[in-house]
Coordinates of C-alpha atoms and ligand atoms in Angstrom, one line a residue:
M288 CA 105.9 -30.6 65.7
C289 CA 103.1 -27.8 66.2
S290 CA 99.1 -29.0 65.4
I291 CA 97.1 -26.9 63.7
I292 CA 93.3 -27.0 63.3
G293 CA 90.4 -24.9 61.4
Y294 CA 86.5 -25.0 61.9
S295 CA 83.9 -23.9 59.9
G296 CA 80.0 -24.8 60.7
V297 CA 77.0 -24.6 62.4
G298 CA 78.3 -25.5 65.9
K299 CA 80.1 -23.1 68.0
A300 CA 83.8 -23.0 67.0
A301 CA 86.1 -22.5 70.0
P302 CA 84.6 -25.5 71.9
L303 CA 85.7 -27.7 68.7
L304 CA 88.8 -26.1 68.1
V305 CA 89.9 -26.4 71.8
G306 CA 88.7 -30.1 72.1
G307 CA 90.5 -31.2 68.5
L308 CA 94.0 -29.5 70.2
Q309 CA 93.7 -31.3 73.2
K310 CA 93.9 -34.7 71.0
M311 CA 96.6 -33.5 69.2
E312 CA 98.7 -32.0 72.0
Y313 CA 101.4 -35.0 71.4
R314 CA 102.7 -32.6 68.4
G315 CA 103.5 -29.6 70.6
Y316 CA 102.8 -28.3 74.0
D317 CA 104.8 -25.0 74.4
S318 CA 101.8 -22.6 73.9
V319 CA 98.0 -22.7 72.6
G320 CA 96.2 -20.2 70.5
V321 CA 92.6 -19.8 69.2
A322 CA 91.3 -17.0 66.5
T323 CA 87.4 -16.8 66.1
L324 CA 85.5 -14.7 64.0
N325 CA 82.5 -13.3 65.5
S326 CA 79.8 -10.6 63.9
G327 CA 82.9 -9.8 61.1
K328 CA 85.7 -9.1 63.8
L329 CA 88.6 -11.6 64.7
L330 CA 89.5 -12.1 68.2
I331 CA 92.4 -13.7 69.0
R332 CA 93.5 -15.4 72.8
K333 CA 97.0 -17.3 73.2
G334 CA 99.6 -18.3 75.7
I335 CA 102.4 -20.3 76.9
G336 CA 101.2 -23.2 78.8
K337 CA 99.3 -26.4 77.8
V338 CA 96.0 -26.5 76.7
E339 CA 94.1 -26.8 79.7
E340 CA 96.0 -24.2 82.0
V341 CA 95.9 -21.4 78.6
N342 CA 92.1 -22.4 78.4
K343 CA 91.4 -21.9 82.0
S344 CA 93.1 -18.7 82.3
L345 CA 92.2 -17.3 79.2
G346 CA 88.9 -18.7 78.5
L347 CA 89.4 -20.0 74.9
K348 CA 86.2 -22.1 75.0
E349 CA 83.9 -19.2 75.9
M350 CA 85.2 -17.6 72.5
S351 CA 82.2 -16.9 70.6
G352 CA 81.9 -17.6 66.5
Q353 CA 81.2 -20.5 64.2
L354 CA 84.5 -20.2 62.6
G355 CA 87.9 -20.6 63.6
I356 CA 91.5 -21.6 64.2
G357 CA 93.5 -23.0 66.4
H358 CA 97.4 -24.2 67.1
T359 CA 99.1 -25.7 69.5
R360 CA 103.5 -24.6 69.4
W361 CA 106.6 -26.6 69.5
A362 CA 108.7 -23.9 68.9
T363 CA 111.6 -23.5 66.4
H364 CA 112.2 -19.9 65.6
G365 CA 111.4 -17.9 68.3
G366 CA 111.6 -18.2 72.9
I367 CA 108.8 -19.6 74.4
I368 CA 106.9 -16.1 75.0
D369 CA 103.0 -15.3 74.4
S370 CA 103.8 -13.2 71.4
N371 CA 105.5 -16.2 69.5
A372 CA 102.4 -18.3 70.2
H373 CA 100.1 -18.8 67.6
P374 CA 97.7 -17.6 65.8
H375 CA 99.4 -14.6 64.0
S376 CA 97.7 -11.6 62.1
A377 CA 99.6 -9.4 60.3
C378 CA 99.4 -5.8 60.5
T379 CA 95.7 -5.0 60.2
T380 CA 93.5 -7.8 62.1
N381 CA 91.6 -8.6 58.9
L382 CA 92.9 -12.2 58.8
A383 CA 94.8 -14.6 61.0
I384 CA 97.0 -17.8 60.4
V385 CA 98.2 -21.0 62.3
H386 CA 101.4 -22.7 60.7
N387 CA 103.1 -25.9 61.4
G388 CA 106.6 -26.6 59.9
V389 CA 109.7 -24.4 58.8
I390 CA 109.3 -21.3 56.2
E391 CA 113.2 -21.3 55.1
N392 CA 113.1 -18.4 53.3
H393 CA 111.6 -16.5 56.3
Q394 CA 114.4 -13.7 56.9
E395 CA 114.2 -12.7 52.7
L396 CA 110.2 -12.2 52.9
K397 CA 110.2 -10.4 55.8
E398 CA 112.7 -8.1 54.8
E399 CA 111.0 -7.5 51.8
L400 CA 107.3 -7.0 53.8
L401 CA 109.6 -4.5 56.4
K402 CA 110.4 -2.2 53.0
K403 CA 106.9 -2.3 52.2
G404 CA 106.1 -1.0 55.9
H405 CA 104.7 -4.2 57.6
V406 CA 105.2 -4.4 61.2
F407 CA 105.9 -7.7 62.7
K408 CA 104.8 -8.6 66.1
S409 CA 106.5 -12.0 66.9
E410 CA 110.2 -13.8 66.1
T411 CA 108.4 -16.3 64.4
D412 CA 109.0 -17.6 60.6
S413 CA 105.7 -18.2 60.5
E414 CA 104.6 -14.2 60.8
V415 CA 105.2 -13.9 57.4
I416 CA 102.2 -16.1 56.2
A417 CA 100.1 -13.6 57.4
H418 CA 101.5 -10.9 56.1
L419 CA 101.9 -12.4 52.4
L420 CA 98.4 -12.8 52.6
E421 CA 97.5 -9.5 53.8
H422 CA 99.9 -8.1 50.9
Y423 CA 98.2 -10.2 48.4
W424 CA 94.8 -10.1 49.1
A425 CA 95.3 -6.0 49.3
L426 CA 96.4 -6.4 45.9
K427 CA 93.6 -7.4 44.2
N428 CA 90.8 -8.3 46.8
D429 CA 90.6 -11.5 45.8
I430 CA 91.5 -14.2 48.2
K431 CA 91.9 -17.3 45.9
E432 CA 94.5 -15.3 44.4
A433 CA 96.4 -14.4 47.8
M434 CA 96.6 -17.7 48.4
M435 CA 98.5 -18.7 45.8
N436 CA 100.9 -16.2 45.5
T437 CA 101.9 -16.7 49.1
C438 CA 102.4 -20.3 49.0
N439 CA 104.0 -19.7 45.6
R440 CA 106.5 -17.4 47.7
L441 CA 107.4 -20.0 50.9
R442 CA 110.2 -22.0 50.8
G443 CA 110.3 -25.1 53.1
S444 CA 108.0 -27.2 54.8
F445 CA 104.5 -25.9 55.5
A446 CA 100.3 -26.6 56.8
F447 CA 98.6 -23.5 57.5
V448 CA 95.0 -22.6 57.5
A449 CA 93.8 -18.9 57.6
V450 CA 90.8 -17.2 58.9
F451 CA 89.7 -14.0 56.9
D452 CA 87.2 -11.6 58.3
D453 CA 85.0 -12.0 55.4
S454 CA 84.1 -15.4 56.8
T455 CA 86.6 -17.6 54.2
L456 CA 88.5 -20.2 55.8
C457 CA 91.7 -21.2 54.0
A458 CA 94.5 -23.8 54.2
A459 CA 97.4 -25.1 52.4
R460 CA 100.0 -27.7 52.5
Y461 CA 103.4 -28.5 51.5
D462 CA 105.5 -31.1 53.0
E463 CA 103.4 -31.1 56.6
P464 CA 100.1 -33.3 56.8
L465 CA 96.7 -31.5 56.5
I466 CA 93.3 -33.7 56.6
I467 CA 89.8 -32.1 55.8
G468 CA 87.4 -33.8 58.4
I469 CA 83.8 -33.6 57.1
T470 CA 80.8 -33.4 59.2
A471 CA 76.9 -32.9 58.7
G472 CA 77.1 -29.3 60.1
G473 CA 80.8 -28.3 58.7
Y474 CA 84.3 -29.0 58.2
F475 CA 87.2 -29.2 60.3
I476 CA 90.9 -28.9 58.5
S477 CA 93.4 -30.1 60.9
S478 CA 96.9 -32.1 61.5
D479 CA 95.9 -35.3 62.4
V480 CA 92.9 -37.3 62.3
L481 CA 92.7 -36.7 65.9
G482 CA 91.8 -33.1 65.8
F483 CA 88.1 -33.9 64.5
L484 CA 87.6 -37.8 64.8
D485 CA 85.2 -37.4 67.9
Y486 CA 83.0 -35.8 65.3
T487 CA 82.9 -37.8 61.9
D488 CA 85.2 -40.4 60.7
R489 CA 84.6 -38.8 57.1
A490 CA 88.3 -37.7 55.8
I491 CA 89.7 -35.8 53.0
F492 CA 93.7 -36.5 52.6
L493 CA 95.3 -33.3 51.3
D494 CA 98.3 -33.8 49.1
N495 CA 101.5 -31.3 48.5
R496 CA 100.4 -28.2 46.8
D497 CA 97.0 -28.9 47.8
I498 CA 95.1 -25.2 48.7
V499 CA 91.6 -25.4 50.5
L500 CA 88.9 -22.6 50.1
L501 CA 85.8 -22.6 52.3
E502 CA 83.3 -20.2 51.7
G503 CA 80.2 -21.1 53.8
N504 CA 79.6 -24.3 53.0
N505 CA 81.4 -24.0 50.0
L506 CA 84.6 -26.2 49.7
S507 CA 86.7 -26.3 46.7
I508 CA 90.3 -27.4 46.5
I509 CA 93.0 -26.0 44.1
D510 CA 96.7 -26.6 43.6
F511 CA 99.3 -23.6 43.8
D512 CA 98.8 -22.7 40.0
G513 CA 94.8 -22.4 40.5
E514 CA 93.9 -25.6 38.7
K515 CA 91.1 -27.5 40.8
V516 CA 92.2 -30.7 42.4
E517 CA 89.7 -33.6 42.7
R518 CA 90.2 -35.5 46.5
T519 CA 88.0 -38.3 47.1
P520 CA 86.7 -38.5 50.8
T521 CA 87.8 -41.8 52.4
Q522 CA 87.1 -43.1 55.9
V523 CA 89.2 -43.1 59.0
A524 CA 89.2 -46.0 61.2
W525 CA 86.8 -45.5 64.7
E526 CA 89.5 -47.3 66.7
L527 CA 91.8 -44.9 65.9
A528 CA 89.6 -42.5 68.3
D529 CA 90.7 -44.5 71.2
S530 CA 92.8 -42.0 72.6
D531 CA 91.3 -41.8 76.5
K532 CA 93.7 -42.8 79.7
G533 CA 91.0 -44.9 80.8
K534 CA 91.9 -46.2 84.5
Y535 CA 95.5 -45.0 83.9
A536 CA 97.3 -41.9 85.4
Y537 CA 98.8 -41.1 81.8
F538 CA 99.1 -42.4 78.8
T539 CA 102.4 -43.5 78.6
L540 CA 101.1 -46.2 81.7
K541 CA 98.4 -46.9 79.8
E542 CA 100.7 -47.9 76.2
I543 CA 102.9 -49.6 78.7
Y544 CA 100.4 -52.0 79.4
E545 CA 98.6 -52.4 76.3
Q546 CA 101.8 -54.5 75.0
S547 CA 100.9 -57.6 76.2
H548 CA 98.1 -58.0 73.6
T549 CA 99.4 -55.3 70.9
I550 CA 101.9 -57.3 70.0
F551 CA 99.5 -60.0 68.6
K552 CA 97.5 -57.1 66.6
S553 CA 101.1 -56.7 64.4
M554 CA 101.3 -60.1 63.4
Q555 CA 97.6 -60.0 61.6
Q556 CA 98.7 -58.6 58.6
K557 CA 97.1 -58.8 54.8
K558 CA 99.1 -62.5 53.5
E559 CA 99.2 -60.5 50.2
S560 CA 101.1 -57.2 51.6
V561 CA 103.6 -59.6 53.7
E562 CA 104.3 -61.8 50.7
T563 CA 105.2 -58.9 48.4
F564 CA 107.3 -57.0 51.5
C565 CA 108.9 -60.4 52.0
D566 CA 109.3 -60.7 48.5
I567 CA 111.2 -57.6 47.9
I568 CA 113.7 -58.3 50.6
A569 CA 114.3 -61.9 49.7
N570 CA 115.1 -60.7 46.0
A571 CA 116.8 -57.2 46.8
K572 CA 120.7 -57.4 45.9
D573 CA 121.0 -55.2 49.7
V574 CA 118.6 -54.3 52.0
F575 CA 119.1 -50.8 54.3
V576 CA 116.9 -50.4 57.8
T577 CA 116.8 -47.0 58.8
G578 CA 114.6 -45.1 61.6
S579 CA 115.0 -42.3 64.3
G580 CA 115.3 -42.4 68.1
T581 CA 113.2 -45.5 69.2
S582 CA 112.3 -46.3 65.7
Y583 CA 116.1 -46.4 64.9
H584 CA 116.5 -48.9 67.9
S585 CA 113.7 -51.3 66.0
A586 CA 116.0 -50.8 63.3
L587 CA 119.1 -52.0 64.7
L588 CA 117.5 -55.1 66.0
A589 CA 116.0 -55.6 62.5
K590 CA 119.8 -56.1 61.7
H591 CA 120.4 -58.9 63.9
I592 CA 117.1 -60.9 63.4
L593 CA 116.7 -60.6 59.8
S594 CA 120.3 -61.6 59.5
K595 CA 120.4 -64.4 62.2
Y596 CA 117.2 -65.8 61.4
S597 CA 116.8 -65.4 57.5
Q598 CA 120.1 -65.1 56.3
I599 CA 119.4 -61.5 55.1
R600 CA 122.1 -59.0 55.2
V601 CA 121.2 -55.9 56.3
E602 CA 122.6 -52.4 57.0
T603 CA 121.4 -49.9 59.8
V604 CA 121.7 -46.3 59.3
V605 CA 120.5 -43.7 61.5
S606 CA 117.9 -41.7 59.5
S607 CA 119.3 -38.3 60.4
E608 CA 122.2 -40.0 58.7
F609 CA 121.2 -41.9 55.8
Q610 CA 121.2 -39.0 53.1
Y611 CA 125.2 -38.9 53.6
S612 CA 125.9 -42.9 52.5
S613 CA 123.1 -43.3 50.1
E614 CA 126.0 -43.2 47.7
L615 CA 125.6 -47.4 47.6
L616 CA 121.8 -47.8 46.9
D617 CA 120.4 -48.6 43.4
E618 CA 117.6 -49.8 41.6
N619 CA 118.4 -53.5 42.9
S620 CA 118.3 -52.1 46.6
V621 CA 115.7 -52.1 49.2
L622 CA 115.2 -49.4 52.1
I623 CA 112.8 -50.7 54.7
A624 CA 111.9 -47.6 56.4
I625 CA 110.4 -47.8 60.3
S626 CA 108.5 -45.1 61.9
Q627 CA 105.4 -44.4 63.9
S628 CA 104.0 -41.3 63.0
G629 CA 105.6 -41.7 59.1
E630 CA 105.9 -37.9 59.2
T631 CA 109.4 -38.0 60.8
A632 CA 111.2 -35.6 58.4
D633 CA 114.5 -37.6 58.8
V634 CA 112.9 -40.6 57.8
L635 CA 111.0 -38.9 54.8
Q636 CA 114.6 -37.7 53.7
S637 CA 116.0 -41.1 53.4
V638 CA 113.1 -42.2 51.3
K639 CA 113.7 -39.5 48.9
A640 CA 117.7 -40.3 48.9
A641 CA 116.8 -43.8 48.3
R642 CA 114.2 -43.2 45.6
E643 CA 116.5 -40.8 43.9
K644 CA 118.8 -44.0 43.7
G645 CA 116.1 -46.1 42.1
A646 CA 115.7 -48.1 45.2
K647 CA 112.5 -49.9 46.6
V648 CA 110.8 -48.6 49.3
L649 CA 109.2 -50.5 52.4
S650 CA 107.9 -49.3 55.2
I651 CA 106.6 -50.5 58.6
V652 CA 104.5 -47.6 59.7
N653 CA 101.7 -47.0 62.2
V654 CA 100.0 -44.1 61.1
T655 CA 98.5 -46.0 57.3
T656 CA 97.6 -42.9 56.4
S657 CA 100.8 -41.1 56.7
S658 CA 103.4 -39.9 54.0
L659 CA 105.5 -42.7 54.6
A660 CA 103.1 -45.1 53.7
R661 CA 101.9 -43.4 50.8
L662 CA 105.3 -43.1 49.5
S663 CA 106.2 -46.7 50.1
D664 CA 106.2 -49.7 47.5
C665 CA 104.4 -51.8 50.3
F666 CA 103.9 -51.3 53.9
L667 CA 103.3 -53.4 57.0
E668 CA 100.9 -51.9 59.6
V669 CA 102.3 -51.5 63.1
K670 CA 98.4 -51.7 64.7
C671 CA 99.3 -50.6 68.0
G672 CA 96.7 -48.2 68.1
P673 CA 97.0 -44.0 68.6
E674 CA 100.5 -43.7 70.6
I675 CA 99.9 -40.4 72.5
G676 CA 102.8 -40.6 75.2
V677 CA 105.3 -38.6 73.4
A678 CA 107.8 -41.4 74.5
A679 CA 107.5 -44.2 72.0
T680 CA 106.7 -47.5 73.7
K681 CA 103.9 -49.8 72.7
S682 CA 104.9 -49.0 69.5
F683 CA 108.5 -50.4 69.9
T684 CA 107.3 -53.7 70.7
S685 CA 104.8 -53.7 67.7
Q686 CA 107.8 -52.9 65.3
L687 CA 109.6 -55.5 66.6
S688 CA 106.7 -58.1 66.5
I689 CA 106.2 -57.5 62.8
I690 CA 110.2 -57.5 62.2
Y691 CA 110.5 -61.0 63.8
Y692 CA 107.1 -61.6 61.9
I693 CA 109.1 -60.9 58.5
A694 CA 112.2 -63.0 59.7
D695 CA 110.2 -65.8 59.9
T696 CA 108.3 -65.7 56.5
I697 CA 111.4 -65.6 55.1
G698 CA 113.8 -67.9 57.2
G699 CA 111.2 -70.4 58.1
N700 CA 110.1 -69.9 61.7
L701 CA 113.4 -69.5 63.3
T702 CA 112.5 -66.7 65.6
G703 CA 109.2 -68.6 66.8
I704 CA 107.2 -65.3 67.2
S705 CA 104.1 -67.1 65.9
T706 CA 104.4 -70.4 68.0
N707 CA 105.4 -68.7 71.3
R708 CA 103.5 -65.3 71.5
M709 CA 101.3 -66.8 74.2
E710 CA 104.2 -67.4 76.2
L711 CA 105.6 -63.9 75.3
S712 CA 102.4 -61.7 76.2
K713 CA 102.4 -63.7 79.9
A714 CA 105.6 -62.7 80.0
I715 CA 104.9 -59.5 79.6
E716 CA 102.4 -59.7 81.9
K717 CA 104.0 -60.9 84.4
S718 CA 106.9 -58.1 83.6
L719 CA 104.1 -55.8 84.2
E720 CA 103.4 -57.0 88.0
L721 CA 106.5 -55.8 88.8
E722 CA 105.3 -52.4 88.5
S723 CA 105.3 -51.4 92.6
K724 CA 108.7 -52.8 93.0
I725 CA 110.4 -51.3 90.0
A726 CA 108.8 -47.9 91.2
E727 CA 110.5 -48.5 94.8
F728 CA 113.6 -49.1 93.4
A729 CA 113.3 -46.1 91.1
A730 CA 112.8 -43.9 94.3
Q731 CA 116.1 -45.5 95.3
I732 CA 118.0 -44.2 92.4
K733 CA 115.8 -41.1 91.5
D734 CA 119.0 -38.6 92.1
A735 CA 121.2 -40.8 90.2
K736 CA 123.4 -38.3 88.0
D737 CA 124.6 -40.7 85.6
I738 CA 122.6 -44.2 84.8
Y739 CA 124.7 -46.9 82.3
I740 CA 123.2 -49.9 80.5
L741 CA 124.8 -52.6 79.7
G742 CA 124.3 -55.4 77.3
R743 CA 125.4 -57.5 74.6
S744 CA 124.5 -58.8 70.9
N745 CA 120.6 -58.2 70.5
H746 CA 120.2 -56.8 73.9
F747 CA 122.9 -53.9 72.9
P748 CA 119.5 -52.1 71.2
I749 CA 117.5 -52.2 74.3
C750 CA 120.0 -50.7 76.6
L751 CA 120.0 -47.7 73.7
E752 CA 116.2 -48.3 74.3
G753 CA 116.1 -47.7 78.0
A754 CA 118.9 -45.1 78.2
L755 CA 116.4 -42.9 75.6
K756 CA 113.5 -43.8 77.9
I757 CA 115.0 -42.5 81.0
K758 CA 116.8 -39.5 79.5
E759 CA 113.3 -38.6 78.0
L760 CA 111.1 -39.2 80.5
A761 CA 113.1 -38.9 83.8
Y762 CA 115.9 -35.8 82.2
I763 CA 118.5 -38.1 83.9
H764 CA 121.7 -38.7 81.7
A765 CA 121.7 -42.5 80.9
E766 CA 123.9 -44.1 78.2
G767 CA 123.5 -47.8 76.8
I768 CA 126.9 -49.2 76.1
A769 CA 127.7 -52.9 74.4
A770 CA 129.2 -54.4 77.2
G771 CA 132.3 -55.6 75.8
E772 CA 133.1 -51.7 75.1
L773 CA 133.5 -50.7 78.8
K774 CA 136.9 -51.5 78.7
H775 CA 138.1 -49.6 75.9
G776 CA 136.7 -46.2 77.7
P777 CA 133.6 -45.8 79.5
L778 CA 135.1 -47.7 82.4
A779 CA 136.8 -44.7 83.1
L780 CA 133.2 -42.8 84.3
I781 CA 132.4 -45.9 86.8
D782 CA 132.9 -45.0 90.4
K783 CA 130.6 -45.6 93.7
N784 CA 128.2 -43.0 92.1
S785 CA 127.4 -44.9 89.4
V786 CA 124.3 -46.8 88.8
V787 CA 124.7 -49.7 85.8
I788 CA 121.7 -51.5 84.9
I789 CA 122.8 -54.8 82.9
L790 CA 120.5 -56.7 80.7
N791 CA 121.7 -60.3 81.5
P792 CA 119.7 -63.1 80.3
D793 CA 120.5 -66.6 80.5
D794 CA 121.7 -67.0 77.0
S795 CA 124.8 -67.0 74.8
T796 CA 126.1 -63.4 76.3
Y797 CA 125.3 -64.6 80.0
I798 CA 129.1 -65.2 81.2
D799 CA 130.7 -62.9 79.0
T800 CA 128.0 -59.9 80.4
L801 CA 128.1 -61.3 84.0
S802 CA 132.1 -61.0 83.9
N803 CA 131.6 -57.4 82.7
A804 CA 129.3 -56.9 85.8
H805 CA 132.2 -58.1 88.5
V806 CA 134.6 -55.5 86.5
V807 CA 132.1 -52.7 87.4
K808 CA 131.0 -53.7 90.9
S809 CA 134.8 -53.9 91.5
R810 CA 134.8 -50.3 90.7
G811 CA 132.1 -49.8 93.7
A812 CA 129.2 -49.1 91.1
R813 CA 125.6 -50.0 92.1
L814 CA 124.7 -52.5 90.1
I815 CA 121.0 -53.7 89.1
G816 CA 120.6 -57.2 86.7
I817 CA 117.5 -57.6 84.5
T818 CA 117.6 -61.3 84.4
N819 CA 116.3 -64.7 84.4
K820 CA 119.2 -66.3 86.0
P821 CA 119.6 -64.1 88.9
H822 CA 123.2 -63.8 90.8
L823 CA 124.4 -62.7 94.0
I824 CA 126.6 -59.9 92.5
Y825 CA 123.7 -57.7 91.7
D826 CA 122.6 -55.5 94.5
Y827 CA 119.5 -55.5 93.3
C828 CA 117.8 -58.1 90.7
I829 CA 114.8 -57.2 88.1
P830 CA 113.4 -60.8 87.5
I831 CA 112.0 -61.3 84.1
P832 CA 110.2 -64.9 83.2
Y833 CA 111.5 -67.2 80.9
V834 CA 110.8 -66.5 77.1
K835 CA 112.1 -68.3 74.1
E836 CA 115.9 -67.0 73.5
S837 CA 115.0 -65.4 70.4
L838 CA 112.3 -63.2 72.1
L839 CA 114.4 -61.6 75.2
P840 CA 114.4 -58.4 73.8
M841 CA 110.8 -57.9 73.4
L842 CA 110.5 -58.8 77.2
E843 CA 113.4 -57.1 78.7
V844 CA 112.6 -53.3 77.2
I845 CA 109.0 -53.4 79.5
P846 CA 110.9 -53.2 83.1
L847 CA 113.1 -50.6 81.2
Q848 CA 109.9 -48.7 80.4
I849 CA 108.4 -48.9 83.9
L850 CA 111.7 -48.2 85.7
A851 CA 111.9 -44.6 83.4
Y852 CA 108.0 -43.9 84.1
H853 CA 108.7 -43.9 87.5
L854 CA 111.5 -42.0 87.5
A855 CA 109.5 -39.6 85.5
L856 CA 107.3 -39.4 88.2
H857 CA 109.9 -39.4 91.4
N858 CA 111.4 -36.2 89.4
N859 CA 108.1 -34.5 89.1
A860 CA 108.1 -34.6 85.1
N861 CA 105.1 -35.2 83.3
P862 CA 105.5 -38.7 81.6
D863 CA 103.2 -37.6 78.7
Y864 CA 105.1 -34.5 77.8
P865 CA 108.6 -34.4 78.3
R866 CA 109.7 -31.0 78.1
N867 CA 111.4 -29.8 74.7
L868 CA 110.3 -32.7 72.8
A869 CA 107.0 -33.6 70.3
K870 CA 105.7 -36.8 69.3
C871 CA 106.0 -36.1 65.4
V872 CA 109.6 -34.4 64.4
T873 CA 108.6 -32.9 61.0
V874 CA 111.9 -30.6 60.9
R875 CA 115.4 -31.7 60.2
Ligands
F6R1020 C1 111.1 -41.9 71.8 C2 110.6 -41.4 70.5 C3 111.5 -41.2 69.2 C4 110.5 -41.5 68.2 C5 111.4 -40.5 67.0 C6 110.9 -41.3 65.6 O1 110.4 -42.2 72.8 O2 109.3 -41.1 70.4 O3 112.7 -41.0 69.5 O4 111.0 -42.5 67.9 O5 111.3 -39.1 66.8 O6 109.3 -41.1 65.5 P1 108.7 -41.8 64.5 O7 109.0 -43.4 64.8 O8 107.4 -41.4 64.6 O9 109.5 -42.0 63.2

């Protein structure tokens, strides 16, 4: 989604805003813009591209002033062109806004404002906020009232920051995150703590219907009806600031490499939280698990793991579909929501649907200050640290390690995640050592038009995850297929141009999957095996070390992540910022 930031204080605003935007760029990178107030005049610079590029061409950091706002965009309404980039001013340049979210009634508001003589300069839904503020400010010359009136007219989801040429900075939120960062010399207001964590760990997490008014050093928070609101500052974990690439060329690679130790951290949960979490599951009439994208693949594995190792029957539903199938839930049901960001709109919608039925909500979430964590009866922390690469990697294996841990707590250590974690960690390290070989192999298949990934049982969700990584990182069509389903249709697609990757570890699926490999081979496809029991049928084999059978999915995803990363490099794609995507999807 978009990232927004505002700053008012003793420091020069522009470099602080640009630095914050760079840290939050994972949220959207179609365009960038900054507005600062200098000697009562608002200056706006904006353009399409990433923060570094736009800063280079427009000199964003050089803009003067101690008050300002900034934005990186993930386009929803209106093309990726300069005029749609934020900040947006209204008819005059006495105010400017940056917005994250979607204003559902923007068309209706725009028509009303056009009739009043307002002139619009962009195709965005966001611009109505600037014109509404201008309209209400002109009416009574009162910024507080203008903010309240504007917020009460907007439908949809929004977090916005506005700068006024009388030196006031204001912000408001509804269903989009917004956090105040408190420093000795001023305030930040941004979409993510990463926007200001280099300067302060003191933060106020705003709630829905909060409006922030900042005049000089005077900060007040009211609701949309003008009632004063008290919000207590909290301390944010400094380790969140660990968001440098270190020796790695890309965050994605760094995060792939971190997995041999991040899988441990996720098992270090508060005892009481684990007990509450597991009790709620064990006593529920029915258990639903949901998530989007990669987190949905974790949910699919949760179904296997919880049923096999702790005899809990689980229904998995992808979050974007959950609202259409929540009829079965009631007050004896429980929904486990899995999410890295905790802000995915589809996931939050599922939680809402479950709550309406009276069900309990548990979550497995990486960002513990997120909406999801706050909406849950109990949550377990993924603890993999900030995941900056847009494609999920380490959050996936950490989510899985929590799921195994829960299964063991309920079922009595049958998955063996705790007892075998050193072995698993070493096996992951060994798989990481294959990077240069996998990179060479990626060069051989970089021009493939289609890649199919086959596997059975608990390997099937990993096929889906591997295919998702290849699609989003390398822009190659890839499909995960349950190997037994091949004969029911997909086999028609296979010919000598096909690349087929087979997850064929030495477990109960080995023989059946191997026979699928023979069928594919006889159609002339190029065959790659990911296995700890190599076979001559494979044109190329990626060997994985031996680990306990139950833990194989966590291991075999590693070579697929590395492969997707190198396919991206060979195809000149930036693995950290796949085109058209954003890390945190707060629209539905
Ligand atoms: C894939 C990816 C996305 C996310 C999905 C859910 O690599 O990153 O598919 O997994 O948007 O995001 P969270 O887990 O934040 O709810």
